[in-house]
Coordinates of N, CA and C in Angstrom, one line a residue:
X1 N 0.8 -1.2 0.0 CA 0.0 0.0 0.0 C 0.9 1.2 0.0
X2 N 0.4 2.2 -0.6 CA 0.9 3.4 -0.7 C 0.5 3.7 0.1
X3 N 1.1 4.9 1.7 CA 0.3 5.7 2.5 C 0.2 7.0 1.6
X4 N 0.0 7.5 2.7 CA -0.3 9.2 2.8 C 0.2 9.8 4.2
X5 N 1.7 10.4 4.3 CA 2.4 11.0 4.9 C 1.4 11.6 5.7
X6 N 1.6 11.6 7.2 CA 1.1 12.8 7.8 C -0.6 13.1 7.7
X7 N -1.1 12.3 7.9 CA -3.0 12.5 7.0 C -3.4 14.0 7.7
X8 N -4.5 14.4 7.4 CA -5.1 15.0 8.5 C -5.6 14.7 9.5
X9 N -5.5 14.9 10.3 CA -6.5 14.4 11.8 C -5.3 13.6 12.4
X10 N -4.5 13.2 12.1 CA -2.9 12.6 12.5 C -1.7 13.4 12.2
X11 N -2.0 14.9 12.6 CA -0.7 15.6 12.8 C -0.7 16.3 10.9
X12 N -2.0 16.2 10.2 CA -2.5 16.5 8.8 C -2.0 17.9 8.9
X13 N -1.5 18.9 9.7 CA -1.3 20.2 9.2 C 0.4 20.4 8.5
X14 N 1.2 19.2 8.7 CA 2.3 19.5 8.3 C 1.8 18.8 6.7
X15 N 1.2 17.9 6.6 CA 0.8 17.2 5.5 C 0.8 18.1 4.2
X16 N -0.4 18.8 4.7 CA -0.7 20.1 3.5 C 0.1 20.9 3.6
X17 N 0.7 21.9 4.6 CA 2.0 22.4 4.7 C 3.1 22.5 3.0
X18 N 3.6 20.7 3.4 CA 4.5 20.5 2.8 C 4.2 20.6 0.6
X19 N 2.5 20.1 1.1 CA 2.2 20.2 -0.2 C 1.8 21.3 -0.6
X20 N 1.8 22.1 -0.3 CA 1.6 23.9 -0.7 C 2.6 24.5 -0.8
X21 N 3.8 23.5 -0.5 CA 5.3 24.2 -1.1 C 5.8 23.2 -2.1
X22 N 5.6 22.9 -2.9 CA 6.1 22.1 -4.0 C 7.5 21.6 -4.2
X23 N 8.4 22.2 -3.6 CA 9.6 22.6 -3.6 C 10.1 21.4 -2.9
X24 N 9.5 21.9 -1.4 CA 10.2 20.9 0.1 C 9.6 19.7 0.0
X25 N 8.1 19.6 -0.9 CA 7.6 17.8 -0.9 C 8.5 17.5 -2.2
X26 N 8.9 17.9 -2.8 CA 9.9 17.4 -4.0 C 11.3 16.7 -3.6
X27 N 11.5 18.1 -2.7 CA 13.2 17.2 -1.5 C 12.8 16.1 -0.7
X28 N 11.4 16.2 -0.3 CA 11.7 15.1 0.6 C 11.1 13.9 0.2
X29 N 10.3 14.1 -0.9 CA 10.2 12.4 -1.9 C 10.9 12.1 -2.6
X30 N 12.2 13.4 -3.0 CA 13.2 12.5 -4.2 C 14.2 13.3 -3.3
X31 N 14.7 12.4 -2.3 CA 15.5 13.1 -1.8 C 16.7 13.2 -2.5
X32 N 17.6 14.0 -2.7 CA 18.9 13.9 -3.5 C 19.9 12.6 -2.5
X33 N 19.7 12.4 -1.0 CA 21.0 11.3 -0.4 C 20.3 9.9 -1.0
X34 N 19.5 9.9 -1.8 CA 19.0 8.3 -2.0 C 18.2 8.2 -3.2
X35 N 17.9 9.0 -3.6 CA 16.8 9.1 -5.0 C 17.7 8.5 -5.6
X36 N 18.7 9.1 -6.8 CA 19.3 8.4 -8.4 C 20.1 7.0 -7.8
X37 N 20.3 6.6 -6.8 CA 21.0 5.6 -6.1 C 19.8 4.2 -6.3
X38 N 18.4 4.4 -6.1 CA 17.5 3.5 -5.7 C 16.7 3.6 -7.0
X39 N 17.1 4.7 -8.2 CA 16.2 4.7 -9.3 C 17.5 3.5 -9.7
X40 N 19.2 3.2 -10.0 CA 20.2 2.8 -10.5 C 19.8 1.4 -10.1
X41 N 19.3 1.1 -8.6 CA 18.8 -0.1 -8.4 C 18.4 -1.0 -8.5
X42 N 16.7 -0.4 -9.3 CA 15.8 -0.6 -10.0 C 16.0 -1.1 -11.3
X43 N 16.7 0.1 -11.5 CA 17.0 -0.6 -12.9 C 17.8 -1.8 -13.4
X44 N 18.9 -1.5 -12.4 CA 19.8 -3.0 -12.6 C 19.0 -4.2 -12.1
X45 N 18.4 -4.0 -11.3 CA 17.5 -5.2 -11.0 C 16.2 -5.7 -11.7
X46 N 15.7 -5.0 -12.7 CA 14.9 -5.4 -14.1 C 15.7 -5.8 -14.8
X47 N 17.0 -5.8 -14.9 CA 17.7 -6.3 -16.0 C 18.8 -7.5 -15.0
X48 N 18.2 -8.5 -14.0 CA 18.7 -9.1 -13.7 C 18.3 -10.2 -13.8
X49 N 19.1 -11.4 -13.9 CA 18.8 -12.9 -13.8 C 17.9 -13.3 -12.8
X50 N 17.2 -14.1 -13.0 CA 16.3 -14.9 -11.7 C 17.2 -15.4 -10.6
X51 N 18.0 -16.0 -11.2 CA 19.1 -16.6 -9.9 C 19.4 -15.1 -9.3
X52 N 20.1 -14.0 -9.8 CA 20.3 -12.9 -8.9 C 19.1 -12.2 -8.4
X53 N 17.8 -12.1 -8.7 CA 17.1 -11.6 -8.4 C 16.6 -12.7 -6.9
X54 N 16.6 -13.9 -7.1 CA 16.6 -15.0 -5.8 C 17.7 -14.2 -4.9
X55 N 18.8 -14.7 -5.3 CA 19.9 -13.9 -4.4 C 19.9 -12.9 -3.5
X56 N 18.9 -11.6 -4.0 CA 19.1 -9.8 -3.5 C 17.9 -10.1 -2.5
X57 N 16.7 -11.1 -3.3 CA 15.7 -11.3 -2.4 C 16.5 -11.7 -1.0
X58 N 16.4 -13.0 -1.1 CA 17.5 -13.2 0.3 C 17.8 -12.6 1.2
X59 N 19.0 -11.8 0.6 CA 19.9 -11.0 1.3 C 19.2 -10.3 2.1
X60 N 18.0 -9.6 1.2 CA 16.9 -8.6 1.7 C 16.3 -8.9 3.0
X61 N 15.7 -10.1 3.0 CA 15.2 -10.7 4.1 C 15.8 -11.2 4.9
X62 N 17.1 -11.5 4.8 CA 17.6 -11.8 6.2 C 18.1 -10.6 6.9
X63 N 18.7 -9.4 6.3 CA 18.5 -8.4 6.9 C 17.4 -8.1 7.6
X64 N 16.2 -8.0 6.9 CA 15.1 -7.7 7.7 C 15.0 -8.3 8.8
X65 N 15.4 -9.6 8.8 CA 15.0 -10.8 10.0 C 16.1 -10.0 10.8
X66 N 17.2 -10.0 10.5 CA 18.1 -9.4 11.8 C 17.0 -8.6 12.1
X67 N 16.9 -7.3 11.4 CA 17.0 -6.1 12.6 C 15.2 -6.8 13.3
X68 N 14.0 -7.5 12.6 CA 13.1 -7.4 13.8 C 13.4 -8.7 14.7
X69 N 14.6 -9.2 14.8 CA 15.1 -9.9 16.2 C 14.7 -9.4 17.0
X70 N 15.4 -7.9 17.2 CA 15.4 -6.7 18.2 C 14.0 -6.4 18.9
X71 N 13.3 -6.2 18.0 CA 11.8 -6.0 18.2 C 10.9 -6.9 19.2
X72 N 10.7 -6.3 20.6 CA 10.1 -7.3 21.5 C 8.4 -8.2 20.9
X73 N 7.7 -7.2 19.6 CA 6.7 -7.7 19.0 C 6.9 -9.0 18.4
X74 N 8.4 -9.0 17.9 CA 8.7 -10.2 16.8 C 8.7 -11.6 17.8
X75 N 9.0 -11.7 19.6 CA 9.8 -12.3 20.0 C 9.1 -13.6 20.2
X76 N 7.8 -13.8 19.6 CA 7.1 -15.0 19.7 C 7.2 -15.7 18.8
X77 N 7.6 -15.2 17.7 CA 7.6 -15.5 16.2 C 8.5 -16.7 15.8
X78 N 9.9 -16.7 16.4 CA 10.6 -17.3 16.4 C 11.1 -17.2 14.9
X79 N 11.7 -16.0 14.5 CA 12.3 -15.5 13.4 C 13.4 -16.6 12.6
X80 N 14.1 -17.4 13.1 CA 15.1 -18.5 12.4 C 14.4 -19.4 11.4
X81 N 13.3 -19.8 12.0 CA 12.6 -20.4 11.0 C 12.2 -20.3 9.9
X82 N 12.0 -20.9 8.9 CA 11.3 -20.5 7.5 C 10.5 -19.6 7.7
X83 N 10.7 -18.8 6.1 CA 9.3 -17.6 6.4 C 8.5 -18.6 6.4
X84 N 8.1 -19.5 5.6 CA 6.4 -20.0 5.3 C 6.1 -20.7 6.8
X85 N 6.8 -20.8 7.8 CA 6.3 -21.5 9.0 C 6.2 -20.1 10.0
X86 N 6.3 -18.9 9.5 CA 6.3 -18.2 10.4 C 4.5 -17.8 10.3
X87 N 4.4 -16.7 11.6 CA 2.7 -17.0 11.7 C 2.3 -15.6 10.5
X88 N 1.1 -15.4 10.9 CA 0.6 -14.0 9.9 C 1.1 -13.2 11.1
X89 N 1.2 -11.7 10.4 CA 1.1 -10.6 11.2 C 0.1 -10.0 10.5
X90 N -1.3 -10.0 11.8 CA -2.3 -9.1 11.7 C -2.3 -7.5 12.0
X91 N -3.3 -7.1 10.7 CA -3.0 -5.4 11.2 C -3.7 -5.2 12.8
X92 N -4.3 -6.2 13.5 CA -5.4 -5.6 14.4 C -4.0 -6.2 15.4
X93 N -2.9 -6.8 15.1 CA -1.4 -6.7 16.1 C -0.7 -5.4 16.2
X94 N -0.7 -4.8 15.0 CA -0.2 -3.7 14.9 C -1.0 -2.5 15.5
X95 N -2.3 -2.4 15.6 CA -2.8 -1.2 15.8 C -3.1 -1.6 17.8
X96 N -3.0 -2.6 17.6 CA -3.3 -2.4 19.4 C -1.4 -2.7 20.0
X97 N -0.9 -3.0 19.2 CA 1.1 -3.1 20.0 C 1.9 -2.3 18.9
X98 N 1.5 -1.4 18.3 CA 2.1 -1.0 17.2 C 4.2 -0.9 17.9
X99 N 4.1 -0.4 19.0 CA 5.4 0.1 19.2 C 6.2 -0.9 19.8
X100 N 5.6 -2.0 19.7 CA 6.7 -3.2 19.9 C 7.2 -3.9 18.7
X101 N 6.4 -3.5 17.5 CA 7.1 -3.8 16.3 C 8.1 -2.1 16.1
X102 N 8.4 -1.4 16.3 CA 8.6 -0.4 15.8 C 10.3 0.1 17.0
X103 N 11.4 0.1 16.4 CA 12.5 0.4 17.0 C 12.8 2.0 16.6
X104 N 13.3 2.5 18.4 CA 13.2 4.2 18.5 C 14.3 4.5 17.7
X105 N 14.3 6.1 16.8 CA 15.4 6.1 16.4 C 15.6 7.7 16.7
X106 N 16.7 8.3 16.5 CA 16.9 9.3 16.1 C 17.2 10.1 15.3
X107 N 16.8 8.8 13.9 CA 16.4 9.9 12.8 C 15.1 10.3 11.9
X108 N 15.3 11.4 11.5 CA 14.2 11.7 11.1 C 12.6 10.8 10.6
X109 N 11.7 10.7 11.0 CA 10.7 9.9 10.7 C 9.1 10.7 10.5
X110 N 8.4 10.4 9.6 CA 6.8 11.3 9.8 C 6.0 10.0 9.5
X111 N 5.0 10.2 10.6 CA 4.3 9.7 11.0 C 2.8 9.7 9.3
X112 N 2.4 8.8 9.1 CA 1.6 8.1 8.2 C 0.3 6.9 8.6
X113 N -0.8 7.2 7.8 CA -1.6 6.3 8.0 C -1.6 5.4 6.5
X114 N -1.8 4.3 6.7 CA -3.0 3.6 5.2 C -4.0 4.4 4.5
X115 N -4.6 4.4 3.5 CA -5.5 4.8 3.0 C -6.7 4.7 3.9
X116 N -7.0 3.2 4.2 CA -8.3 3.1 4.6 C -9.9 2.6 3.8
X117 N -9.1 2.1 3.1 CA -9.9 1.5 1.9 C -10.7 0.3 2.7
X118 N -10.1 -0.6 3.8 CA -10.9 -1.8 4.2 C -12.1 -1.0 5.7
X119 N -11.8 0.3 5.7 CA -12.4 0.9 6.8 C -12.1 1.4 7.7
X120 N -10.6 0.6 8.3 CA -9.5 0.3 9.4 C -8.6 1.4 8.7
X121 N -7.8 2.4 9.0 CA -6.4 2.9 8.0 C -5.2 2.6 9.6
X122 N -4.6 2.2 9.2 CA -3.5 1.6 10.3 C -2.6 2.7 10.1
X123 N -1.8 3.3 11.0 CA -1.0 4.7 11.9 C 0.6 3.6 11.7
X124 N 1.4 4.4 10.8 CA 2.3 4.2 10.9 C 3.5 5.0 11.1
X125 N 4.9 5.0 11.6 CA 5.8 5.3 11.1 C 6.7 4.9 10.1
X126 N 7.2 6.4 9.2 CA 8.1 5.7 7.8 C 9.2 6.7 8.1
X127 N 10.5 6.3 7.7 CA 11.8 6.7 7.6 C 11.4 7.5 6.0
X128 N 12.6 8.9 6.5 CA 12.4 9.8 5.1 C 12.8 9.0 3.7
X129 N 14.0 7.8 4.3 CA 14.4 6.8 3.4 C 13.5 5.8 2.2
X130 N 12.5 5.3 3.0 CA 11.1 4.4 2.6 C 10.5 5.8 1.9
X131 N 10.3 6.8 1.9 CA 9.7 7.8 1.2 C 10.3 7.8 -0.6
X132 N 11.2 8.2 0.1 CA 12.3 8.1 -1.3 C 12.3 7.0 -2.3
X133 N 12.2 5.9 -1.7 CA 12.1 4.5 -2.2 C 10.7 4.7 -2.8
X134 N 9.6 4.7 -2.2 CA 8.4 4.6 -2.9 C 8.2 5.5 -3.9
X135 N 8.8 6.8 -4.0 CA 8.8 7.9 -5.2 C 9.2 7.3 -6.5
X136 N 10.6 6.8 -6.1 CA 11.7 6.3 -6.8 C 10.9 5.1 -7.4
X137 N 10.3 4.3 -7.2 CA 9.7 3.0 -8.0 C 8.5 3.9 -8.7
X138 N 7.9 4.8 -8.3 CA 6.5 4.8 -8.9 C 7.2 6.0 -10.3
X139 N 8.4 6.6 -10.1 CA 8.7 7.6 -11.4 C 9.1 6.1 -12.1
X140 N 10.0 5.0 -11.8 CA 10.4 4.5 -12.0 C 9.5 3.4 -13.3
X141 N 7.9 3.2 -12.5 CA 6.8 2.6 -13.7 C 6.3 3.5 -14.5
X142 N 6.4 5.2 -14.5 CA 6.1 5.9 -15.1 C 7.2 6.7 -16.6
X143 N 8.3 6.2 -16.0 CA 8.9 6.2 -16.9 C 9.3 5.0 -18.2
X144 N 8.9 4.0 -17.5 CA 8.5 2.5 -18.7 C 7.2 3.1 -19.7
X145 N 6.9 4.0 -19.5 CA 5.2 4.5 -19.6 C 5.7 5.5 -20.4
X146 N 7.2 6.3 -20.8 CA 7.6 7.4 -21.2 C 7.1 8.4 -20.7
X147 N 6.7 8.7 -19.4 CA 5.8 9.8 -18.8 C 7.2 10.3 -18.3
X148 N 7.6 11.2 -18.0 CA 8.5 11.8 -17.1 C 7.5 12.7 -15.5
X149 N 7.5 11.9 -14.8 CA 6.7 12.3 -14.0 C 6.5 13.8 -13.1
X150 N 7.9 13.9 -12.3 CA 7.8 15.2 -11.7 C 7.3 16.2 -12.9
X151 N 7.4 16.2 -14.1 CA 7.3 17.3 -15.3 C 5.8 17.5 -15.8
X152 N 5.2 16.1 -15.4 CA 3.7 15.7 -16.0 C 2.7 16.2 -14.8
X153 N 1.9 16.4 -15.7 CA 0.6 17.5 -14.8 C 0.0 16.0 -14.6
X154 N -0.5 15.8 -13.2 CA -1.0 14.6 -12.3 C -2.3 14.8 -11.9
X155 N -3.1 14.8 -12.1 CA -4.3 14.6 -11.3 C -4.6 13.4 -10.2
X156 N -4.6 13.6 -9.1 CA -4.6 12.8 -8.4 C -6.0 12.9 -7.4
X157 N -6.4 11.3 -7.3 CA -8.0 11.0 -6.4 C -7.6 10.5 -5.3
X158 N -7.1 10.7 -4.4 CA -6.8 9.8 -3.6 C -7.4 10.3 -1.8
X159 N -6.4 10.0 -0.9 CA -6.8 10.5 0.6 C -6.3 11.8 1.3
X160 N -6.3 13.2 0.0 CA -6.1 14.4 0.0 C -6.9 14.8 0.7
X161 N -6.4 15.7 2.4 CA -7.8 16.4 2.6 C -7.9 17.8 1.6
X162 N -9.1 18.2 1.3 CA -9.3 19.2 0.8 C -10.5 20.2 1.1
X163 N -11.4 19.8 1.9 CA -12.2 20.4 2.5 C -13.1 19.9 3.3
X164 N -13.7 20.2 4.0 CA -15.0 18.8 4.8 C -15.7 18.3 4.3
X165 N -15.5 16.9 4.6 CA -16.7 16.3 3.4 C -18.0 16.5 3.2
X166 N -18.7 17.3 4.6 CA -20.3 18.0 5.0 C -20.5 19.1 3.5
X167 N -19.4 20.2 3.2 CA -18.7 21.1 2.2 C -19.0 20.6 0.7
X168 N -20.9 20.5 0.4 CA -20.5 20.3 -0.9 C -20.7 21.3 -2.3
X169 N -19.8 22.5 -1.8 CA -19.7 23.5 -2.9 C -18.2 23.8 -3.9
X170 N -18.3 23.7 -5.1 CA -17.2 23.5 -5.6 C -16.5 24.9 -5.1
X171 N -15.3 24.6 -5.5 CA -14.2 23.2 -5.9 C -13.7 22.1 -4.6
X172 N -13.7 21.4 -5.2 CA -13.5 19.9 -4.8 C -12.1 19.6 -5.1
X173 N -11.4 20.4 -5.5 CA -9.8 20.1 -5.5 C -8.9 21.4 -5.7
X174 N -7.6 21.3 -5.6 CA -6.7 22.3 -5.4 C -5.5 22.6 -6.4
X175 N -4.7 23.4 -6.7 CA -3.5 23.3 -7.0 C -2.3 22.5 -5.8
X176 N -1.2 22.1 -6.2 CA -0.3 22.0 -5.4 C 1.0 21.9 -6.6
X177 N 1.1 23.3 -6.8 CA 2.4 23.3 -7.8 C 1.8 23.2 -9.6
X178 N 2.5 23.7 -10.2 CA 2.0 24.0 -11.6 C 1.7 22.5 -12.4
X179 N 2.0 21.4 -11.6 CA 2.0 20.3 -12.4 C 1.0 19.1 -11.8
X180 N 0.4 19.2 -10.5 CA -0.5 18.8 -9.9 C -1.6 19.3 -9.5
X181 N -2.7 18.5 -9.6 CA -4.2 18.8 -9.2 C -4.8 17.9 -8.2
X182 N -5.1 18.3 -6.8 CA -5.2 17.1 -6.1 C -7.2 17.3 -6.0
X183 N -7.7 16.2 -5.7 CA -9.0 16.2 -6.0 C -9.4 15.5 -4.4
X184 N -10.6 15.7 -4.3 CA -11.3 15.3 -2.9 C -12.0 13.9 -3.4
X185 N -11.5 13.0 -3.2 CA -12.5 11.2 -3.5 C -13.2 11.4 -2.3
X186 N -13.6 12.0 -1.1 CA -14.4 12.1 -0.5 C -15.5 12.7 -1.1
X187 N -15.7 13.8 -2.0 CA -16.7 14.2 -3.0 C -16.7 13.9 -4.1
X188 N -16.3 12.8 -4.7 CA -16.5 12.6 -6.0 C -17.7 11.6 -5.9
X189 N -18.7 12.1 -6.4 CA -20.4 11.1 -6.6 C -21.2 11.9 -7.7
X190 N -22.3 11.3 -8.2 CA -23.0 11.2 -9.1 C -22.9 12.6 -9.4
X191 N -23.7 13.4 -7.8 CA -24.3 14.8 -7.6 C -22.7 15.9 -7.9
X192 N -21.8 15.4 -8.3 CA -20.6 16.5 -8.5 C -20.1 15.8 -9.3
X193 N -20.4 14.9 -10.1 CA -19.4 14.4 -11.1 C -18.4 15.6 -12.2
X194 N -20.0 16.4 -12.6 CA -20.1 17.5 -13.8 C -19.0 18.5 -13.2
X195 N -18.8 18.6 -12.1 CA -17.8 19.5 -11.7 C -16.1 19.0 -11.6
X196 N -15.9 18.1 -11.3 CA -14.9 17.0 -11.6 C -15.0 17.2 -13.2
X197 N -15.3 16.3 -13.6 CA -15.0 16.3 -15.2 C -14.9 17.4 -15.8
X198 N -15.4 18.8 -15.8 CA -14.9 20.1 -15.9 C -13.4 20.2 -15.6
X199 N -13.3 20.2 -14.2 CA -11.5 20.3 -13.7 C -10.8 19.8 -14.5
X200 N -11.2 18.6 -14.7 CA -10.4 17.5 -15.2 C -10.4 18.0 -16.9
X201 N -11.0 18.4 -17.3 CA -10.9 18.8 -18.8 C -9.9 19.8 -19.2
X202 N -10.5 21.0 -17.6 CA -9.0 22.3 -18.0 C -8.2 22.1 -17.5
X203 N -7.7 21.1 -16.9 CA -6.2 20.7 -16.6 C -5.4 20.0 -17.2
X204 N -6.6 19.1 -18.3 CA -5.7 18.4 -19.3 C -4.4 17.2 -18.4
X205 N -4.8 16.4 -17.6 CA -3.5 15.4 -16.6 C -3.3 14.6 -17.7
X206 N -2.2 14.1 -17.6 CA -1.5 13.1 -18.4 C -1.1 11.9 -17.5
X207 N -1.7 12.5 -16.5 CA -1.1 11.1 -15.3 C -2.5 11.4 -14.3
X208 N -3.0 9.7 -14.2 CA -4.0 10.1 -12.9 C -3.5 9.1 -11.6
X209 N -3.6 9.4 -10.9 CA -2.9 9.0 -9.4 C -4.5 8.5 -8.5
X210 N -4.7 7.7 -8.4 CA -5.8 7.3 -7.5 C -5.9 5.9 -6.8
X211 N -6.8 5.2 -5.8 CA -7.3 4.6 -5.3 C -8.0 3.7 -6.0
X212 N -8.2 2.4 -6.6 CA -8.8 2.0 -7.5 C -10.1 1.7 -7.0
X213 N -10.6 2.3 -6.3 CA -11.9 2.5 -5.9 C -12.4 3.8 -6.2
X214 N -11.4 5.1 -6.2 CA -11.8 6.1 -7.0 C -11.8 5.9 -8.2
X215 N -11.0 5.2 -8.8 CA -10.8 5.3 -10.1 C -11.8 4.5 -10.7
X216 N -13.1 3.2 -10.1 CA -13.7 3.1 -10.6 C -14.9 3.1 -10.5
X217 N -15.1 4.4 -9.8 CA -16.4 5.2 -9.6 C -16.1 6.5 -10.3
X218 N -15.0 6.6 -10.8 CA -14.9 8.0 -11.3 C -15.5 7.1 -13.2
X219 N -14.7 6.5 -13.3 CA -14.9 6.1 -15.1 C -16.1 5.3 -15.1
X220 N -17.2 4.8 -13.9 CA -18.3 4.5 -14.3 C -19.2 5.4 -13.9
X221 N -18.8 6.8 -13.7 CA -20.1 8.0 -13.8 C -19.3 8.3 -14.9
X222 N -18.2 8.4 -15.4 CA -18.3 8.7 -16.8 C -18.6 8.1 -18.1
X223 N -18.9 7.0 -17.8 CA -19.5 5.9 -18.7 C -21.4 5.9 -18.6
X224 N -21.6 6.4 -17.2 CA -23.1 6.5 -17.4 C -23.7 7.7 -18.2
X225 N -22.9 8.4 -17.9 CA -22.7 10.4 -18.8 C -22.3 9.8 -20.1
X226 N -21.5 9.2 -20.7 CA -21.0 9.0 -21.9 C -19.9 9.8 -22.1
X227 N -19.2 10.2 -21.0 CA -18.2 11.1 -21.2 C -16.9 10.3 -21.5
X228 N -15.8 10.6 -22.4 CA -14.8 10.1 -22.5 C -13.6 11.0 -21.6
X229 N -12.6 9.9 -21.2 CA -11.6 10.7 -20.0 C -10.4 10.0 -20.8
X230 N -9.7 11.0 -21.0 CA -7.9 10.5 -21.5 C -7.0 10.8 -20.8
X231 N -6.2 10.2 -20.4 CA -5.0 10.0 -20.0 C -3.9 9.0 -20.5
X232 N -2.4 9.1 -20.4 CA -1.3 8.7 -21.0 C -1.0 7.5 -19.6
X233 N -1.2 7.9 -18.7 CA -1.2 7.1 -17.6 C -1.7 6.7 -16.4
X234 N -2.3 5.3 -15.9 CA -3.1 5.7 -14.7 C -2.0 4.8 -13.7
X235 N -2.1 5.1 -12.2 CA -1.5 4.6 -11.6 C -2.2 4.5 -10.0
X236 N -2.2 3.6 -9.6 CA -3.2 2.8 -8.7 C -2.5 2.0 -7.6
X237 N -2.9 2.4 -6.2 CA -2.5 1.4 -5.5 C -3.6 1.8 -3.8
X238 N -3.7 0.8 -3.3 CA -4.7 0.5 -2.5 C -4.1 -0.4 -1.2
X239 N -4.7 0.0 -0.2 CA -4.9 -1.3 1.2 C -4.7 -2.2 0.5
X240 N -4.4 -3.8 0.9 CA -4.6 -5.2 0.6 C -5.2 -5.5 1.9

């Protein structure tokens, strides 16, 4: 799952903050100490053998296994074992012990929820590191797509706050920088479609960013309208 840094109602004022300056959410999703390092990654690792891509897996995971040794959450688990004999970890473990899976640090970290798509949105912490990482993979399928993304005007549906959802007088979405349009999926329904698909017309995105639960309530009011919606790329990710 993709989160959403900082939501509102969880510390949400630095959230918008950061996205009203275009600038400082640019440094801190492509950070320069890890961005072209983890795009170099990526790519060598699409162009890798199965046996090496077995290999990095590995490596990956046993690292992991070290460090949640540490973790007094992990200490039932009995980590040496095969993954496949290890147990599940439920989110309803994490939301009632969250901070025995979670080692203190003293570096930088912002606090994050899930989307919330199953109903539940689980409260996390992410390293500015894991930020960069997730930027870096999604420019990364956007550019197999020939989209150059930071450059491409984005329309995005997702778990933007933008106004109260009680609030149903347009607009229903915002600028954040000359290349993005963030939209309220809390107001996107039948009764505001025509105002959406306006937006969406004079902004012309070439990239839509959404919830695939926005995204398919948004293309089937536009299919009950008979409206046609184009884009060069859509890109989707959700709760599991």
């Amino acid at each position: 799952d993709r989160t959403s840094p900082i939501p509102l109602g969880h510390g949400g004022w630095m959230s918008e903050f950061l996205k009203n300056i275009p600038l400082v959410e640019h440094l801190v999703r492509r950070n320069p100490l890890y961005y072209r390092g983890f795009r170099r990654l990526l790519e060598r690792t699409e162009g890798a053998s199965l046996e090496e891509r077995r290999a990095l897996a590995a490596r990956l995971l046993e690292r992991s296994r070290r460090w949640a040794e540490r973790l007094p959450g992990y200490a039932p688990f009995g980590l040496s074992r095969p993954l496949e004999e290890q147990p599940i970890l439920t989110k309803r473990q994490l939301q009632e012990g969250g901070d025995a899976f979670r080692e203190p640090s003293w570096l930088p970290a912002v606090r994050a929820a899930t989307g919330g798509s199953t109903g539940v949105p689980l409260q996390l912490v992410r390293s500015m590191c894991s930020l960069t990482m997730e930027q870096a993979m999604i420019d990364h399928l956007a550019a197999k797509a020939g989209i150059d993304l930071p450059r491409s005007r984005s329309a995005v549906v997702r778990a933007d706050w933008i106004k109260n959802p009680n609030d149903n007088r347009p607009p229903f979405w915002r600028r954040a920088g000359p290349y993005r349009l963030l939209f309220s999926s809390n107001h996107l329904n039948a009764g505001n479609f025509a105002h959406f698909e306006q937006a969406l017309r004079e902004f012309r995105p070439e990239v839509l960013l959404a919830f695939p639960s926005s995204l398919e309530l948004l293309t089937d009011l536009a299919a009950e309208r008979g409206v046609g919606m184009k884009v060069k790329l859509v890109i989707t990710s959700s709760e599991m």
